[in-house]
Structures are given as structure tokens and as C-alpha cells.
mmCIF file of C-alpha atoms in Angstrom:
data_model
loop_
_atom_site.group_PDB
_atom_site.id
_atom_site.type_symbol
_atom_site.label_atom_id
_atom_site.label_comp_id
_atom_site.label_asym_id
_atom_site.label_seq_id
_atom_site.Cartn_x
_atom_site.Cartn_y
_atom_site.Cartn_z
ATOM 1 C CA UNK H 251 -9.058 -29.346 -21.938
ATOM 2 C CA UNK H 252 -11.861 -30.873 -19.964
ATOM 3 C CA UNK H 253 -10.394 -29.490 -17.270
ATOM 4 C CA UNK H 254 -8.915 -26.281 -18.401
ATOM 5 C CA UNK H 255 -5.769 -26.621 -16.897
ATOM 6 C CA UNK H 256 -2.433 -27.135 -17.512
ATOM 7 C CA UNK H 257 0.637 -29.117 -15.730
ATOM 8 C CA UNK H 258 4.420 -29.478 -17.364
ATOM 9 C CA UNK H 259 5.674 -32.072 -15.027
ATOM 10 C CA UNK H 260 6.310 -34.320 -17.662
ATOM 11 C CA UNK H 261 8.433 -31.469 -19.593
ATOM 12 C CA UNK H 262 10.773 -31.995 -16.360
ATOM 13 C CA UNK H 263 10.885 -35.320 -15.777
ATOM 14 C CA UNK H 264 14.025 -36.602 -17.709
ATOM 15 C CA UNK H 265 15.934 -33.531 -15.549
ATOM 16 C CA UNK H 266 14.105 -33.057 -12.292
ATOM 17 C CA UNK H 267 16.555 -36.026 -9.915
ATOM 18 C CA UNK H 268 19.851 -33.470 -11.383
ATOM 19 C CA UNK H 269 17.947 -30.481 -10.007
ATOM 20 C CA UNK H 270 16.445 -31.810 -7.470
ATOM 21 C CA UNK H 271 20.500 -33.063 -6.170
ATOM 22 C CA UNK H 272 22.492 -29.871 -6.947
ATOM 23 C CA UNK H 273 22.102 -27.600 -3.915
ATOM 24 C CA UNK H 274 21.085 -25.018 -6.019
ATOM 25 C CA UNK H 275 19.455 -24.688 -9.799
ATOM 26 C CA UNK H 276 19.040 -21.711 -11.899
ATOM 27 C CA UNK H 277 18.086 -20.536 -14.908
ATOM 28 C CA UNK H 278 16.274 -18.513 -17.758
ATOM 29 C CA UNK H 279 12.300 -18.118 -18.050
ATOM 30 C CA UNK H 280 11.882 -16.611 -21.394
ATOM 31 C CA UNK H 281 8.064 -15.886 -20.878
ATOM 32 C CA UNK H 282 6.062 -14.004 -18.230
ATOM 33 C CA UNK H 283 2.591 -15.635 -16.714
ATOM 34 C CA UNK H 284 0.612 -13.012 -16.873
ATOM 35 C CA UNK H 285 -2.735 -15.001 -16.829
ATOM 36 C CA UNK H 286 -5.275 -15.762 -19.290
ATOM 37 C CA UNK H 287 -5.303 -13.573 -22.696
ATOM 38 C CA UNK H 288 -9.237 -12.982 -22.609
ATOM 39 C CA UNK H 289 -8.429 -12.134 -26.497
ATOM 40 C CA UNK H 290 -9.337 -15.831 -26.631
ATOM 41 C CA UNK H 291 -11.579 -17.617 -26.063
ATOM 42 C CA UNK H 292 -10.171 -21.779 -25.606
ATOM 43 C CA UNK H 293 -8.425 -21.742 -23.112
ATOM 44 C CA UNK H 294 -5.242 -23.423 -24.795
ATOM 45 C CA UNK H 295 -5.529 -20.188 -27.010
ATOM 46 C CA UNK H 296 -4.724 -18.142 -23.913
ATOM 47 C CA UNK H 297 -1.525 -19.018 -23.393
ATOM 48 C CA UNK H 298 1.591 -19.258 -25.689
ATOM 49 C CA UNK H 299 2.874 -17.459 -28.409
ATOM 50 C CA UNK H 300 0.051 -15.739 -29.871
ATOM 51 C CA UNK H 301 1.759 -12.950 -32.367
ATOM 52 C CA UNK H 302 5.216 -13.864 -30.332
ATOM 53 C CA UNK H 303 4.381 -12.340 -27.125
ATOM 54 C CA UNK H 304 5.725 -15.327 -24.672
ATOM 55 C CA UNK H 305 2.602 -16.167 -21.619
ATOM 56 C CA UNK H 306 2.922 -19.312 -20.003
ATOM 57 C CA UNK H 307 0.245 -20.655 -17.584
ATOM 58 C CA UNK H 308 0.685 -20.328 -13.866
ATOM 59 C CA UNK H 309 1.078 -23.672 -13.095
ATOM 60 C CA UNK H 310 4.688 -23.625 -14.573
ATOM 61 C CA UNK H 311 5.858 -21.608 -11.184
ATOM 62 C CA UNK H 312 5.294 -24.551 -9.273
ATOM 63 C CA UNK H 313 6.013 -27.216 -11.369
ATOM 64 C CA UNK H 314 9.735 -25.895 -11.836
ATOM 65 C CA UNK H 315 10.068 -25.584 -8.221
ATOM 66 C CA UNK H 316 8.602 -28.847 -8.068
ATOM 67 C CA UNK H 317 10.833 -29.926 -10.257
ATOM 68 C CA UNK H 318 14.280 -28.253 -8.019
ATOM 69 C CA UNK H 319 14.392 -24.848 -9.766
ATOM 70 C CA UNK H 320 15.671 -22.721 -7.140
ATOM 71 C CA UNK H 321 16.175 -19.041 -8.793
ATOM 72 C CA UNK H 322 15.282 -18.022 -12.715
ATOM 73 C CA UNK H 323 16.893 -15.154 -14.828
ATOM 74 C CA UNK H 324 13.450 -12.818 -15.398
ATOM 75 C CA UNK H 325 15.147 -10.106 -17.668
ATOM 76 C CA UNK H 326 15.149 -11.162 -21.317
ATOM 77 C CA UNK H 327 13.360 -10.141 -24.588
ATOM 78 C CA UNK H 328 9.630 -11.324 -24.010
ATOM 79 C CA UNK H 329 10.102 -9.992 -19.909
ATOM 80 C CA UNK H 330 7.724 -6.706 -21.474
ATOM 81 C CA UNK H 331 5.281 -9.088 -23.652
ATOM 82 C CA UNK H 332 1.982 -8.429 -21.554
ATOM 83 C CA UNK H 333 3.266 -4.529 -20.324
ATOM 84 C CA UNK H 334 4.071 -4.120 -16.398
ATOM 85 C CA UNK H 335 1.333 -6.045 -15.210
ATOM 86 C CA UNK H 336 2.445 -8.820 -16.773
ATOM 87 C CA UNK H 337 6.008 -8.153 -14.859
ATOM 88 C CA UNK H 338 4.819 -8.341 -11.449
ATOM 89 C CA UNK H 339 2.577 -11.040 -11.951
ATOM 90 C CA UNK H 340 4.847 -13.694 -13.257
ATOM 91 C CA UNK H 341 6.884 -12.145 -9.652
ATOM 92 C CA UNK H 342 4.163 -13.062 -7.818
ATOM 93 C CA UNK H 343 3.584 -16.427 -9.389
ATOM 94 C CA UNK H 344 7.405 -17.084 -8.793
ATOM 95 C CA UNK H 345 7.517 -16.188 -5.121
ATOM 96 C CA UNK H 346 4.435 -18.168 -4.295
ATOM 97 C CA UNK H 347 5.901 -20.990 -5.540
ATOM 98 C CA UNK H 348 8.781 -20.303 -4.001
ATOM 99 C CA UNK H 349 11.404 -19.704 -6.645
ATOM 100 C CA UNK H 350 14.038 -16.502 -6.813
ATOM 101 C CA UNK H 351 14.152 -14.161 -9.819
ATOM 102 C CA UNK H 352 16.522 -11.239 -11.076
ATOM 103 C CA UNK H 353 16.136 -9.713 -13.572
ATOM 104 C CA UNK H 354 12.740 -7.569 -13.019
ATOM 105 C CA UNK H 355 11.346 -5.700 -10.369
ATOM 106 C CA UNK H 356 8.126 -5.101 -9.045
ATOM 107 C CA UNK H 357 8.984 -1.642 -7.776
ATOM 108 C CA UNK H 358 11.141 1.138 -8.848
ATOM 109 C CA UNK H 359 12.853 0.249 -5.224
ATOM 110 C CA UNK H 360 13.364 -3.409 -5.382
ATOM 111 C CA UNK H 361 16.882 -4.045 -5.856
ATOM 112 C CA UNK H 362 18.178 -4.987 -9.517
ATOM 113 C CA UNK H 363 20.250 -7.856 -8.349
ATOM 114 C CA UNK H 364 19.299 -11.083 -5.955
ATOM 115 C CA UNK H 365 21.666 -12.257 -3.481
ATOM 116 C CA UNK H 366 21.230 -15.646 -2.444
ATOM 117 C CA UNK H 367 22.562 -18.655 0.160
ATOM 118 C CA UNK H 368 24.103 -22.102 -0.239
ATOM 119 C CA UNK H 369 25.661 -23.832 1.295
ATOM 120 C CA UNK H 370 28.697 -21.384 2.842
ATOM 121 C CA UNK H 371 28.706 -19.659 -0.047
ATOM 122 C CA UNK H 372 26.752 -16.356 -0.770
ATOM 123 C CA UNK H 373 26.202 -15.840 -4.451
ATOM 124 C CA UNK H 374 24.784 -12.074 -6.390
ATOM 125 C CA UNK H 375 23.079 -12.825 -9.193
ATOM 126 C CA UNK H 376 22.814 -9.365 -11.781
ATOM 127 C CA UNK H 377 20.591 -10.120 -14.744
ATOM 128 C CA UNK H 378 20.271 -7.446 -18.032
ATOM 129 C CA UNK H 379 18.453 -8.025 -21.259
ATOM 130 C CA UNK H 380 19.771 -5.918 -24.191
ATOM 131 C CA UNK H 381 16.127 -5.623 -25.890
ATOM 132 C CA UNK H 382 12.509 -5.849 -25.807
ATOM 133 C CA UNK H 383 9.858 -7.535 -27.949
ATOM 134 C CA UNK H 384 7.451 -5.130 -26.455
ATOM 135 C CA UNK H 385 8.869 -1.627 -24.131
ATOM 136 C CA UNK H 386 7.826 -0.515 -21.251
ATOM 137 C CA UNK H 387 6.668 3.223 -20.779
ATOM 138 C CA UNK H 388 9.314 5.060 -19.333
ATOM 139 C CA UNK H 389 7.378 5.467 -16.397
ATOM 140 C CA UNK H 390 7.302 1.330 -15.582
ATOM 141 C CA UNK H 391 10.526 1.547 -16.646
ATOM 142 C CA UNK H 392 12.345 0.485 -13.783
ATOM 143 C CA UNK H 393 10.561 -3.505 -14.486
ATOM 144 C CA UNK H 394 13.050 -5.141 -16.437
ATOM 145 C CA UNK H 395 16.492 -4.240 -16.251
ATOM 146 C CA UNK H 396 18.110 -3.429 -20.470
ATOM 147 C CA UNK H 397 20.809 -2.533 -21.480
ATOM 148 C CA UNK H 398 18.607 -0.574 -24.335
ATOM 149 C CA UNK H 399 20.668 -2.057 -27.558
ATOM 150 C CA UNK H 400 23.995 -1.375 -25.128
ATOM 151 C CA UNK H 401 23.856 2.026 -23.992
ATOM 152 C CA UNK H 402 26.618 3.079 -22.201
ATOM 153 C CA UNK H 403 24.210 4.429 -18.747
ATOM 154 C CA UNK H 404 22.882 1.537 -19.056
ATOM 155 C CA UNK H 405 26.048 -0.439 -19.141
ATOM 156 C CA UNK H 406 26.952 2.120 -15.966
ATOM 157 C CA UNK H 407 24.360 1.092 -14.362
ATOM 158 C CA UNK H 408 24.750 -2.588 -14.550
ATOM 159 C CA UNK H 409 28.448 -2.181 -13.057
ATOM 160 C CA UNK H 410 26.798 -0.612 -10.649
ATOM 161 C CA UNK H 411 24.310 -3.441 -9.602
ATOM 162 C CA UNK H 412 27.415 -5.751 -9.671
ATOM 163 C CA UNK H 413 29.532 -3.414 -6.813
ATOM 164 C CA UNK H 414 26.189 -3.353 -4.957
ATOM 165 C CA UNK H 415 26.048 -6.717 -5.194
ATOM 166 C CA UNK H 416 29.138 -7.185 -4.383
ATOM 167 C CA UNK H 417 28.970 -4.591 -1.265
ATOM 168 C CA UNK H 418 25.345 -6.536 -0.090
ATOM 169 C CA UNK H 419 28.137 -9.735 0.611
#
């Protein structure tokens, strides 16, 4: 509390050696990194699960990378907890840390899948969530790959994304 900073290195102490021993480690990030919630004075209240909105400190990105995380799936029920700004800031922090992501986007022109090369293998990742804790406005809906409770058109979009990733190699 004296430094108002966070370090999650200890959270990974039992798995870091396994993650780093792998060629590529993918996981799920069930939160956003939207920056401190200014509605609270104390730094520990500015992050967390207030009102079931998941907001992780930005240091988590660098700590996950240091632990050996290569890619995070970012489409989940909490992706929209802090709106499109939360989506974009999360992706920026992951980019800065050198972690690839899939399932959310900064722009409507971004690909809805992520391609990675691991050794001699090329892998395409597609990620969707069925529902959101907080829905985005229609203008910002591009930001999160969602199935909208298994809407037929969204399922077709997901299938198209798989086909596009396949065409991409």
C-alpha cells in the first residue's frame, strides 16, 4: 500500500517453470486492464471485482509474460466490463508486454482470429464468448467476439473466422 503498486510474480511461482519450458503457452484472461477506477480513493479498491466488474492492474500483463504466457484468449463474460475503452486498454497492455491475444479487437478492421507460428507449426486461434456481463453499444460491438446466446448469424461468423484462419495458413 505504501507504493500503490502491484506485483503478481508470486501468483505464478508454481507454474512458471512449466510455462517457460514450453514452446508456447496459451491461456484465458478473465478480466480487463482498464486502469484504476477513479470512483475509489484507495488503490486496492480501484482494481478487483467491485460490482462483479473484473479489472486487473496493468502490472499483470508484464507478470504473465515473465511467467511464460504467450497468448491470451480475451473473449469472456467480463470483456465488456469497462466498455470499449477497457477492451482497447487491455489489448494495449498485452501488446506492450509481448503477449498475443484473440477474441477482442481495437478496431472493426482487425482480424477476428490470431495466427501464431510455433516451431514449424502454424496455429490459428479463434475465440468467442456466449454472453457478456456488460454489453457494448452496437457501434462498439466489433470489440468482442460474442455468440449472443448462440445466435445463428454469430455462429456463422465464427465458422467464417475459422475458414479465414484456415485460408491464412
